[in-house]
PDB file of C-alpha atoms in Angstrom:
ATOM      1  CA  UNK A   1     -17.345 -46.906-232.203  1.00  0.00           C
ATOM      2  CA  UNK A   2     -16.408 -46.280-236.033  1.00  0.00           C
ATOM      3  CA  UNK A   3     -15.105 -47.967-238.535  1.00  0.00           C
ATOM      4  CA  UNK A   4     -12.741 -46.949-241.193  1.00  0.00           C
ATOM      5  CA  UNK A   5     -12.308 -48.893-244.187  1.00  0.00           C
ATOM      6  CA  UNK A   6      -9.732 -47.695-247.040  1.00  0.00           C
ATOM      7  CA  UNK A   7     -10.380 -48.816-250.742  1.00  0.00           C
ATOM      8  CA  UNK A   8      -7.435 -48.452-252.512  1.00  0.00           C
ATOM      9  CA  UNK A   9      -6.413 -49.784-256.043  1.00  0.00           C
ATOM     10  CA  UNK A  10      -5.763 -48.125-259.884  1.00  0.00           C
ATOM     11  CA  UNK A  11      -7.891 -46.330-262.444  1.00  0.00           C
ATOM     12  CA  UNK A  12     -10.628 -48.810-263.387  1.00  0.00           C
ATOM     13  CA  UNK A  13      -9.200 -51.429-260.416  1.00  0.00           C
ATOM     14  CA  UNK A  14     -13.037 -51.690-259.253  1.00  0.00           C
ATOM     15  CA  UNK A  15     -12.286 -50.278-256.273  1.00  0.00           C
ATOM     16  CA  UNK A  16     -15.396 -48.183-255.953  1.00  0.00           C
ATOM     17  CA  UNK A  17     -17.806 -50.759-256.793  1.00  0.00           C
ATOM     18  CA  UNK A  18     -16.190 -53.058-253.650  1.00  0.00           C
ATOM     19  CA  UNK A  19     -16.221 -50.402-251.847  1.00  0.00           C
ATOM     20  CA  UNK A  20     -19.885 -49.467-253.184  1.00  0.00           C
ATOM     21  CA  UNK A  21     -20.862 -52.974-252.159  1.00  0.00           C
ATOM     22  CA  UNK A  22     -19.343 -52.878-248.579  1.00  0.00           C
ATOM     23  CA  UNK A  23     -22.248 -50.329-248.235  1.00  0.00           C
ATOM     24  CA  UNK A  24     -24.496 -52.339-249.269  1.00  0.00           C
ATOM     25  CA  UNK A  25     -23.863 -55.568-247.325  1.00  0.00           C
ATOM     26  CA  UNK A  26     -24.022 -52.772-244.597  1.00  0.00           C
ATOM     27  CA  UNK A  27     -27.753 -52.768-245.371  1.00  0.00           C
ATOM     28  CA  UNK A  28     -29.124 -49.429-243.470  1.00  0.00           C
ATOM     29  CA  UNK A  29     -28.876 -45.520-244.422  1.00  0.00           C
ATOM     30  CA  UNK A  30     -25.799 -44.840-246.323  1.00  0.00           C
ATOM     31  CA  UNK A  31     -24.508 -40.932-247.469  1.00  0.00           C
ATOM     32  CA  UNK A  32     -22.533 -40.671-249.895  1.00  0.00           C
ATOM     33  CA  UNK A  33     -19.528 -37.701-250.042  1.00  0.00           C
ATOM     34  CA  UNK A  34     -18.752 -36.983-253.618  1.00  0.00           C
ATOM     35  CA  UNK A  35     -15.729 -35.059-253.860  1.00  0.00           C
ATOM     36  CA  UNK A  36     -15.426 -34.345-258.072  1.00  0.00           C
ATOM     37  CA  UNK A  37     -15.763 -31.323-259.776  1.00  0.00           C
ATOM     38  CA  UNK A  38     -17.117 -31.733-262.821  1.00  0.00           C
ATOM     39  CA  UNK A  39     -15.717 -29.607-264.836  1.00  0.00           C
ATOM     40  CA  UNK A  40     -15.900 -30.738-268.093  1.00  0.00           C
ATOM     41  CA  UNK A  41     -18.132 -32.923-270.369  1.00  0.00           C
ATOM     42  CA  UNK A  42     -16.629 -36.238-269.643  1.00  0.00           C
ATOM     43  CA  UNK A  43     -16.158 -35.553-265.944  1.00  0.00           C
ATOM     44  CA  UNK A  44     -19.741 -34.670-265.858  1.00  0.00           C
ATOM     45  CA  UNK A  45     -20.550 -38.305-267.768  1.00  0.00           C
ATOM     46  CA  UNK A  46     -18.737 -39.843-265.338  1.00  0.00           C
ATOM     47  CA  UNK A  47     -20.186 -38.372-262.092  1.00  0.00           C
ATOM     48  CA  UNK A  48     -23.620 -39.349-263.780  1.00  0.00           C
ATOM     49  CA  UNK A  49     -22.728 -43.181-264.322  1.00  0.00           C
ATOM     50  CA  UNK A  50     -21.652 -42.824-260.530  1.00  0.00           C
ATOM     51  CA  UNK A  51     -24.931 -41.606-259.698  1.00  0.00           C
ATOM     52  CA  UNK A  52     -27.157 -44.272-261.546  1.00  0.00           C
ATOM     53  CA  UNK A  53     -25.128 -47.274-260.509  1.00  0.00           C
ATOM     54  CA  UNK A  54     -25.614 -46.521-256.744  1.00  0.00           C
ATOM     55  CA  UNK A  55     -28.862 -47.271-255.060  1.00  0.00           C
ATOM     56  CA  UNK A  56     -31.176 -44.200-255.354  1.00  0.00           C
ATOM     57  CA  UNK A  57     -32.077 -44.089-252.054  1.00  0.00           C
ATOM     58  CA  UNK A  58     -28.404 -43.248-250.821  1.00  0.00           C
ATOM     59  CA  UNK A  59     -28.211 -39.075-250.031  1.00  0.00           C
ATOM     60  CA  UNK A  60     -25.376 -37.517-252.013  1.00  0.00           C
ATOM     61  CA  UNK A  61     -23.393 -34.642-250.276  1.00  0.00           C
ATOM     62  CA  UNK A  62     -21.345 -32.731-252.857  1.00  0.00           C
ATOM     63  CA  UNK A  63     -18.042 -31.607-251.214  1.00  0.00           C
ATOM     64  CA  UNK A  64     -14.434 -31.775-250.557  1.00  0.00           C
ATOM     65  CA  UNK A  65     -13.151 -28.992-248.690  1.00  0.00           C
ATOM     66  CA  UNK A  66     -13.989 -29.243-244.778  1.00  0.00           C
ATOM     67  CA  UNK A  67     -15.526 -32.734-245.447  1.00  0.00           C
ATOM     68  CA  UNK A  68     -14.853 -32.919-241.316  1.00  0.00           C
ATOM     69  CA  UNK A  69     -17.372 -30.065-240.508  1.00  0.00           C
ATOM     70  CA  UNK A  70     -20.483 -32.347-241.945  1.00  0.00           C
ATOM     71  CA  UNK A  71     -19.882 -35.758-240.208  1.00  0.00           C
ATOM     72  CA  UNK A  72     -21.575 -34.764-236.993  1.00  0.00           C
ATOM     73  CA  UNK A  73     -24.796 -33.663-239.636  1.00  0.00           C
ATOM     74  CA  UNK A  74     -24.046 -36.851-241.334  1.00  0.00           C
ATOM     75  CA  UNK A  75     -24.248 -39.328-238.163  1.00  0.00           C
ATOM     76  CA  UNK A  76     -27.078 -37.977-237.581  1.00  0.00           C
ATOM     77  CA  UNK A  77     -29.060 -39.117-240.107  1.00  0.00           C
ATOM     78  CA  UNK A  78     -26.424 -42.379-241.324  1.00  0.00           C
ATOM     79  CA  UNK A  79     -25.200 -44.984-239.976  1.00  0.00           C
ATOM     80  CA  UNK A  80     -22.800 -45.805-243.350  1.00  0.00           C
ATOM     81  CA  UNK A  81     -20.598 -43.436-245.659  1.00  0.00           C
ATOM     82  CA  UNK A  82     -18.643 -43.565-248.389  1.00  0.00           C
ATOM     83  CA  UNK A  83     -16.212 -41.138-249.169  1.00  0.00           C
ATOM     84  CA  UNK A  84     -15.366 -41.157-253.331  1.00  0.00           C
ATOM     85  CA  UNK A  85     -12.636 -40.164-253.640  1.00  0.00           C
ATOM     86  CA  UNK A  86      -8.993 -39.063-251.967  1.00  0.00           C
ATOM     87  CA  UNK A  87      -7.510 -38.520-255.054  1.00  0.00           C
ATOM     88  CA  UNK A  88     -10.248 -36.015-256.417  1.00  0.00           C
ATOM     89  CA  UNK A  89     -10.163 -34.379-253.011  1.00  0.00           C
ATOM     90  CA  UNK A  90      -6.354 -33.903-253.286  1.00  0.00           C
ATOM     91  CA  UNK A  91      -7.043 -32.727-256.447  1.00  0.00           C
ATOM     92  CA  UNK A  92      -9.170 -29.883-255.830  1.00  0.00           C
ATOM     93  CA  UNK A  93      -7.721 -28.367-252.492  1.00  0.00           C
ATOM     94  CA  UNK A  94      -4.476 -28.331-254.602  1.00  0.00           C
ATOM     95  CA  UNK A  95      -6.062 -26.138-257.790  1.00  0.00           C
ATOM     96  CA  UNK A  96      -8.279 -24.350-254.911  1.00  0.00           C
ATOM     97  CA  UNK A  97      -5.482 -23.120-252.943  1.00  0.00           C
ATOM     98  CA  UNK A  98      -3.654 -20.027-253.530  1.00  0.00           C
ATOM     99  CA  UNK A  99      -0.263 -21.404-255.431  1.00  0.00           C
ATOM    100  CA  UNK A 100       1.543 -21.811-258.705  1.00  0.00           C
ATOM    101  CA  UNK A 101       3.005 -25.101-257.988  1.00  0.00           C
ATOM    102  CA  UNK A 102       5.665 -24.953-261.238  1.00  0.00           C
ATOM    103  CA  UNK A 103       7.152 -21.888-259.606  1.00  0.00           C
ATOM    104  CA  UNK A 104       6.488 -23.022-255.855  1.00  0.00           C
ATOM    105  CA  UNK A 105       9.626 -23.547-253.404  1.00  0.00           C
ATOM    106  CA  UNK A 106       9.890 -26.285-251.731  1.00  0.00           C
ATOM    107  CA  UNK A 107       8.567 -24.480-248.474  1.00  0.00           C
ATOM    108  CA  UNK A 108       5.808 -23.243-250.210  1.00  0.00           C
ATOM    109  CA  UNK A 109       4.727 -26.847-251.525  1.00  0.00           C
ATOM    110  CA  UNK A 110       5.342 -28.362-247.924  1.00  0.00           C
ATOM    111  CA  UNK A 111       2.645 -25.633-246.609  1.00  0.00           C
ATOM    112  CA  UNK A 112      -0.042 -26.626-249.291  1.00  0.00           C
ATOM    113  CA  UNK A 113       0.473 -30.450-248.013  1.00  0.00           C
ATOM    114  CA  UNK A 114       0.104 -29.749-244.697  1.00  0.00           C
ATOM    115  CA  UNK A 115      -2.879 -28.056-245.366  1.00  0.00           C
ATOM    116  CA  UNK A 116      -4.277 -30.936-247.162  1.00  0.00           C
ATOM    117  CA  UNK A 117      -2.892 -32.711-244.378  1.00  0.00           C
ATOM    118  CA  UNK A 118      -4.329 -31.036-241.944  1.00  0.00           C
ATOM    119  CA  UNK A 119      -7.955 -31.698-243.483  1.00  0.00           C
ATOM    120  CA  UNK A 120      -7.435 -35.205-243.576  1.00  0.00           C
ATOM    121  CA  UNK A 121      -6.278 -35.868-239.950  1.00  0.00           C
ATOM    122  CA  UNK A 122      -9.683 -33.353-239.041  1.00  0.00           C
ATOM    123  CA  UNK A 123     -11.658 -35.548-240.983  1.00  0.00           C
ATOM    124  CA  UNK A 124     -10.800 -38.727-238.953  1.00  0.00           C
ATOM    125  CA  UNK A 125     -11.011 -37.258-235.688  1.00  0.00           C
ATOM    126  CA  UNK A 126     -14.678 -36.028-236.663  1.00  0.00           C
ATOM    127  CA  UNK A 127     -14.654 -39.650-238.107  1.00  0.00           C
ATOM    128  CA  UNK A 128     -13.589 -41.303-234.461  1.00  0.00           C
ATOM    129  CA  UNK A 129     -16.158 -39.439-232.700  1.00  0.00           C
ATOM    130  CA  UNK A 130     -18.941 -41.247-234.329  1.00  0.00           C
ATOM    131  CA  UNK A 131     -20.197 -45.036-234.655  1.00  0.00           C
ATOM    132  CA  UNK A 132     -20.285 -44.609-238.464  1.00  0.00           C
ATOM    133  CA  UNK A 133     -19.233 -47.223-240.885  1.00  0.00           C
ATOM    134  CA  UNK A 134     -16.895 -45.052-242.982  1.00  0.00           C
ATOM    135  CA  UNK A 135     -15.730 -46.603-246.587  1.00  0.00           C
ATOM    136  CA  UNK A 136     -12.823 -44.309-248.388  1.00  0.00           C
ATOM    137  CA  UNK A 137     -12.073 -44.878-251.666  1.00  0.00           C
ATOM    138  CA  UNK A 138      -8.533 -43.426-253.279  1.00  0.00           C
ATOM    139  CA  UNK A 139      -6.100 -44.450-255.989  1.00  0.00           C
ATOM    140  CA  UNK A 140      -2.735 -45.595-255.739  1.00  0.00           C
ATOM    141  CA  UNK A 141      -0.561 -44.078-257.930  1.00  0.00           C
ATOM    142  CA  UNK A 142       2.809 -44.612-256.468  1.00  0.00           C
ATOM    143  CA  UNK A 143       3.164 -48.023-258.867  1.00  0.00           C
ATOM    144  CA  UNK A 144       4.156 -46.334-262.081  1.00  0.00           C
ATOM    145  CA  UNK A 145       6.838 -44.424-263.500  1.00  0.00           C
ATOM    146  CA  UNK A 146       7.622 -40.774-261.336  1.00  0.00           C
ATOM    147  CA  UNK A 147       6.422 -38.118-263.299  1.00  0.00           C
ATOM    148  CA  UNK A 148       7.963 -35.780-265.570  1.00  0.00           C
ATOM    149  CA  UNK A 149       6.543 -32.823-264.720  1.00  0.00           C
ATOM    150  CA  UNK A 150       6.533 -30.913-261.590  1.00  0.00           C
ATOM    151  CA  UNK A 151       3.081 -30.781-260.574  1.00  0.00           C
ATOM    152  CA  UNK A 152       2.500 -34.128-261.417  1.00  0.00           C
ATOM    153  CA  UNK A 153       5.374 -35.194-258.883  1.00  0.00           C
ATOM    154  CA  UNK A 154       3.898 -32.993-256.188  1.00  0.00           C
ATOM    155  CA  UNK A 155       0.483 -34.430-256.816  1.00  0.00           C
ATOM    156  CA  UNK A 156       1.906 -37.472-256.914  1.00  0.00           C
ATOM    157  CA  UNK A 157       3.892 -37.589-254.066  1.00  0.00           C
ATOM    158  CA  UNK A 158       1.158 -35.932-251.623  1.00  0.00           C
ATOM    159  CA  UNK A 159      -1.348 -38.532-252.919  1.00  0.00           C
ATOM    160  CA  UNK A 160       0.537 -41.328-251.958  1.00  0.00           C
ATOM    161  CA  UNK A 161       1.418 -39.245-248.192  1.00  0.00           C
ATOM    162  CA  UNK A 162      -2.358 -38.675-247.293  1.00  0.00           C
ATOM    163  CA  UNK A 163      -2.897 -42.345-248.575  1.00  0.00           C
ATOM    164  CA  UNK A 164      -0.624 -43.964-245.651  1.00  0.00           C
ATOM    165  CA  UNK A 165      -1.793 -41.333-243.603  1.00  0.00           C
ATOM    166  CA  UNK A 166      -5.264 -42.619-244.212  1.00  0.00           C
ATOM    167  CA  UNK A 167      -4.354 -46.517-244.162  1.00  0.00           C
ATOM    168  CA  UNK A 168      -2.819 -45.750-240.623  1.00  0.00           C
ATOM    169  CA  UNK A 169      -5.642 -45.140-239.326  1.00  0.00           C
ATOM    170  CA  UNK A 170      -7.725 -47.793-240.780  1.00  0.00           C
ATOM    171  CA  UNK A 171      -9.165 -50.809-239.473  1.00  0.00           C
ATOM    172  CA  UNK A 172      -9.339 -52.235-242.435  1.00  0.00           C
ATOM    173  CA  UNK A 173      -7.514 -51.523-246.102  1.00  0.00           C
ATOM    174  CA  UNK A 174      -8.163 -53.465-249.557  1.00  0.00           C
ATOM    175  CA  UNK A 175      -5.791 -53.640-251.958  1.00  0.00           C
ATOM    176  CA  UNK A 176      -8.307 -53.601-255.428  1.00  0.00           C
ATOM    177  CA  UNK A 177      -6.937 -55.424-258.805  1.00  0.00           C
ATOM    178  CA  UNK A 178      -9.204 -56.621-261.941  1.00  0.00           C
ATOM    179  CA  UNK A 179     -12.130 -56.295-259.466  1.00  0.00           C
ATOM    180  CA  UNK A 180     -10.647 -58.582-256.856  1.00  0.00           C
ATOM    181  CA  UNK A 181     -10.446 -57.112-253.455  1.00  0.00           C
ATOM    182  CA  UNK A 182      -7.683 -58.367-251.392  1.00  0.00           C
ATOM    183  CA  UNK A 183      -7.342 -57.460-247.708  1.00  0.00           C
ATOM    184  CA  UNK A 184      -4.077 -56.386-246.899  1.00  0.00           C
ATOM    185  CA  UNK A 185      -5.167 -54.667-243.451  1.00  0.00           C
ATOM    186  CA  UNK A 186      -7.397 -55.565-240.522  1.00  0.00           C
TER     187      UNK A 186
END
């Protein structure tokens, strides 16, 4: 039977080195689901720090569209996985999918989040099927002011959606602050 474990917290919380360590303490074959773009210089800095800070002989898988059609492949071969990070993965199916969101309709902007949605509930069924030990990592950003702009909000506001829909179906969530992890599920 799996395990789901959300890592939750803000921007430099140390959320992904607890959850990095959960892996760890795990102490067998972990994969690791990277779900950046880097798409810039200091994106691509970061993803490298990432990369050196976790043990080497972790496997990386690059993605974060259809994240679900891999776990069978990946619980195959793992028995541990951390998934870094919601927030990135919102990210890019928002930007990849077909939509101005400052001229979207409401509608419109419902459809792109039940899309995401959607890939996010398929994930955790493929999730459930398996006896992995599955660590997610994500930010929470509902603690500060609501955005002025429009996308922001939207981003915002579908972050914070897939992150309950995610902590529902934990059995475990940790609440990250100044590197202390408090468990506030499980």
């Amino acid at each position: 039977m799996s395990k789901i474990i959300l890592v939750t917290g803000g921007a430099r919380s140390g959320k992904s080195n607890f959850a990095e360590k959960l892996c760890i303490d795990q102490n067998n074959s972990t994969a690791y689901i990277a779900t950046s773009i880097p798409f810039d210089d200091e994106m691509k800095d970061r993803v490298k720090k990432h990369k050196e800070s976790r043990p080497q002989d972790w496997k990386t898988y690059e993605i974060y569209k259809d994240i679900y059609s891999i776990i069978k492949e990946i619980s195959n071969n793992h028995e541990t996985v951390i998934l870094d990070c919601v927030t990135l993965l919102v990210n890019n199916l928002m930007f990849t999918y077909d939509m101005d969101i400052d001229k979207a309709n409401q509608e419109e902007i419902n459809e792109l989040e039940k899309y995401i949605k959607d890939q996010v509930k398929k994930l955790i069924e493929e999730i459930k099927k398996t006896n992995l030990y599955f660590v997610v990592v994500t930010n929470e950003l509902g603690m500060a002011v609501v955005p002025a702009n429009k996308l922001s909000r939207v981003y915002t506001d579908i972050v914070g959606r897939i992150n309950q829909q995610i902590a529902s179906q934990s059995d475990e969530v940790y609440f990250v602050v100044s590197g202390i992890p408090m468990k506030i599920k499980g």
